[in-house]
Amino acid sequence: MVPFNKPFLSGKELDYIKESVLSGKISGDGIFTKKVHNFFEQQYSFRKCLLTTSCTDALEMAAILIDLKEGDEVIMPSYTFVSTANAFVLRGATIVFADSRPDHPGIDEAQIESLVTPKTKAIVVVHYAGVACDMDVVMDVANRYGLFVIEDAAQAIDSYYTNKNGVRQPLGSIGHLSAFSFHETKNIISGEGGLLVINDERFIHRAEIIREKGTNRSAFFRGEIDKYGWVDIGSSFLPSDIVAAFLYAQLENLEHIQARRRKLWDLYQAGLKCGDSSGNYKCPNIPDFACNNGHMFYLVFDSLATRTAVLQKLRADGFHSVFHYISLHKSEFFKDQYTGGELKYSDHYTDCLLRLPLFYELTEEQVQGVCASITSYFDKSNN
Ligand SMILES: *Cc1c(COP(=O)(O)O)cnc(C)c1O
């Protein structure tokens, strides 16, 4: 069976872990954590980066930083991973779910303004499949109503948004705060791992404290103060330097990994004849303002029945494909508290979207095998 995902070792991971262990300091903020911070701050001009143990933790830090009060509202798409919502639910916020775009699973930016109320505090966007949301629209609403914008950039490493002035902005650099994931299913991995990006200066000082269990230990280690203590709420959000060592080896191979993933993605697009629409399925749509970071190749079918049949056909032919989110407003946890309207496209992607295998070591023959399996399913069912 060709798996859906397989974690890739780029070469130096174990060497760097050894180096980290032999350095004598394997807790957080060691030599490799600093290298990772520098890499992101330089490569993508992120104002300030803090490595976390997961993207979930980075989102939880963001929710603490914007100082949510019970009853504050946070707007986000329903078609997303639970952590996008959970981080804010944990702080007592009320989640206001928006629908997805008709042409893409990302949030329907045009709907956001109609969901703003006097209680709205933040907008959380998710760059689904690493494809940018239309950030000019999002930032414009946020600026007019004084809202914070948090980018859930879990899937969006090394991806860009081209704004209305033609400027190419790295995803994660646009909102006040952003969160990335290095979970083993993402492009660049460390098993579990995440990154909080702070683009708004006002949050930097407090973010360091929250990440260090509510203490000013970071300032103490820099020699800025002579003792440290409990100054705020917080938790243990920083990973061991061993995790950072693994991650740094991956980052050194970022270009290479991205190029490979994009190549496989292009092969899918060609093999599935995405250019000439046969009407059997829709291929991923990359809007002009976005770009493709090769995170995910998916198809959208016309019904749950077709998706199930294609998934079974692929399985019979030895390929593991998987569907994705279930609309959060219909989840067991949330459905009874949901008071909004129908979210038609979110439900459509819930039922009809299927993700195909995509990982560094996937071979070109295997991609062709997946494409042939899908094509033959439709050749048979159309005759
Ligand atoms: C993977 C993912 C997360 C969670 O990342 P972790 O690092 O596993 O906590 C959150 N949001 C989105 C959109 C994701 O794809």
mmCIF file of C-alpha atoms in Angstrom, residues 39-40 43-46 104 126-135 151-163 167-175 178-180 182 187-188 197 251 254-255 258-259 261-262 265 285-296:
data_model
loop_
_atom_site.group_PDB
_atom_site.id
_atom_site.type_symbol
_atom_site.label_atom_id
_atom_site.label_comp_id
_atom_site.label_asym_id
_atom_site.label_seq_id
_atom_site.Cartn_x
_atom_site.Cartn_y
_atom_site.Cartn_z
ATOM 1 C CA PHE A 39 16.406 31.219 9.824
ATOM 2 C CA PHE A 40 12.746 32.243 9.876
ATOM 3 C CA GLN A 43 14.260 34.169 5.290
ATOM 4 C CA TYR A 44 10.742 35.556 5.637
ATOM 5 C CA SER A 45 11.351 38.834 7.513
ATOM 6 C CA PHE A 46 9.109 37.714 10.362
ATOM 7 C CA HIS A 104 -11.396 26.985 -2.517
ATOM 8 C CA VAL A 126 -6.366 29.359 7.654
ATOM 9 C CA HIS A 127 -4.216 29.161 4.517
ATOM 10 C CA TYR A 128 -5.679 25.831 3.451
ATOM 11 C CA ALA A 129 -3.271 23.569 1.545
ATOM 12 C CA GLY A 130 -0.715 26.366 1.892
ATOM 13 C CA VAL A 131 -2.756 28.557 -0.466
ATOM 14 C CA ALA A 132 -3.096 32.159 0.679
ATOM 15 C CA CYS A 133 -6.359 33.737 1.744
ATOM 16 C CA ASP A 134 -7.027 37.127 0.159
ATOM 17 C CA MET A 135 -5.233 39.029 2.912
ATOM 18 C CA GLU A 151 -2.862 33.441 10.483
ATOM 19 C CA ASP A 152 -3.144 29.703 10.997
ATOM 20 C CA ALA A 153 -0.247 29.043 8.646
ATOM 21 C CA ALA A 154 0.167 25.419 9.774
ATOM 22 C CA GLN A 155 0.299 24.226 6.150
ATOM 23 C CA ALA A 156 1.722 27.391 4.648
ATOM 24 C CA ILE A 157 5.499 27.309 5.014
ATOM 25 C CA ASP A 158 7.303 29.025 2.156
ATOM 26 C CA SER A 159 4.127 30.255 0.522
ATOM 27 C CA TYR A 160 3.243 33.801 -0.541
ATOM 28 C CA TYR A 161 0.466 36.309 -1.041
ATOM 29 C CA THR A 162 0.704 38.941 -3.773
ATOM 30 C CA ASN A 163 -1.069 42.042 -2.531
ATOM 31 C CA VAL A 167 4.151 43.015 -3.453
ATOM 32 C CA ARG A 168 4.847 39.364 -2.665
ATOM 33 C CA GLN A 169 4.435 38.800 1.074
ATOM 34 C CA PRO A 170 5.404 35.544 2.849
ATOM 35 C CA LEU A 171 2.409 33.912 4.545
ATOM 36 C CA GLY A 172 2.812 34.327 8.268
ATOM 37 C CA SER A 173 4.174 37.873 7.886
ATOM 38 C CA ILE A 174 0.848 39.636 7.340
ATOM 39 C CA GLY A 175 -1.345 39.105 10.431
ATOM 40 C CA SER A 178 0.862 33.610 12.958
ATOM 41 C CA ALA A 179 1.274 29.935 13.741
ATOM 42 C CA PHE A 180 3.163 27.260 11.778
ATOM 43 C CA PHE A 182 6.094 20.997 11.896
ATOM 44 C CA ASN A 187 6.259 19.921 4.378
ATOM 45 C CA ILE A 188 9.009 20.602 6.941
ATOM 46 C CA VAL A 197 5.392 34.467 14.624
ATOM 47 C CA LEU A 251 15.200 23.797 7.047
ATOM 48 C CA LEU A 254 13.838 23.582 2.439
ATOM 49 C CA GLU A 255 14.323 24.548 -1.221
ATOM 50 C CA GLN A 258 9.702 22.234 -1.723
ATOM 51 C CA ALA A 259 10.901 21.686 -5.291
ATOM 52 C CA ARG A 261 6.790 18.394 -3.599
ATOM 53 C CA ARG A 262 5.851 20.939 -6.251
ATOM 54 C CA TRP A 265 1.991 18.209 -7.436
ATOM 55 C CA ASN A 285 -7.682 26.172 -7.599
ATOM 56 C CA ILE A 286 -4.812 28.563 -6.885
ATOM 57 C CA PRO A 287 -6.100 32.156 -7.057
ATOM 58 C CA ASP A 288 -3.882 34.735 -8.790
ATOM 59 C CA PHE A 289 -2.939 36.360 -5.469
ATOM 60 C CA ALA A 290 -1.704 33.016 -4.051
ATOM 61 C CA CYS A 291 1.018 30.517 -4.937
ATOM 62 C CA ASN A 292 1.521 26.782 -4.534
ATOM 63 C CA ASN A 293 3.882 25.452 -1.834
ATOM 64 C CA GLY A 294 3.252 21.815 -2.768
ATOM 65 C CA HIS A 295 1.662 20.991 0.561
ATOM 66 C CA MET A 296 -1.379 19.101 -0.668
#
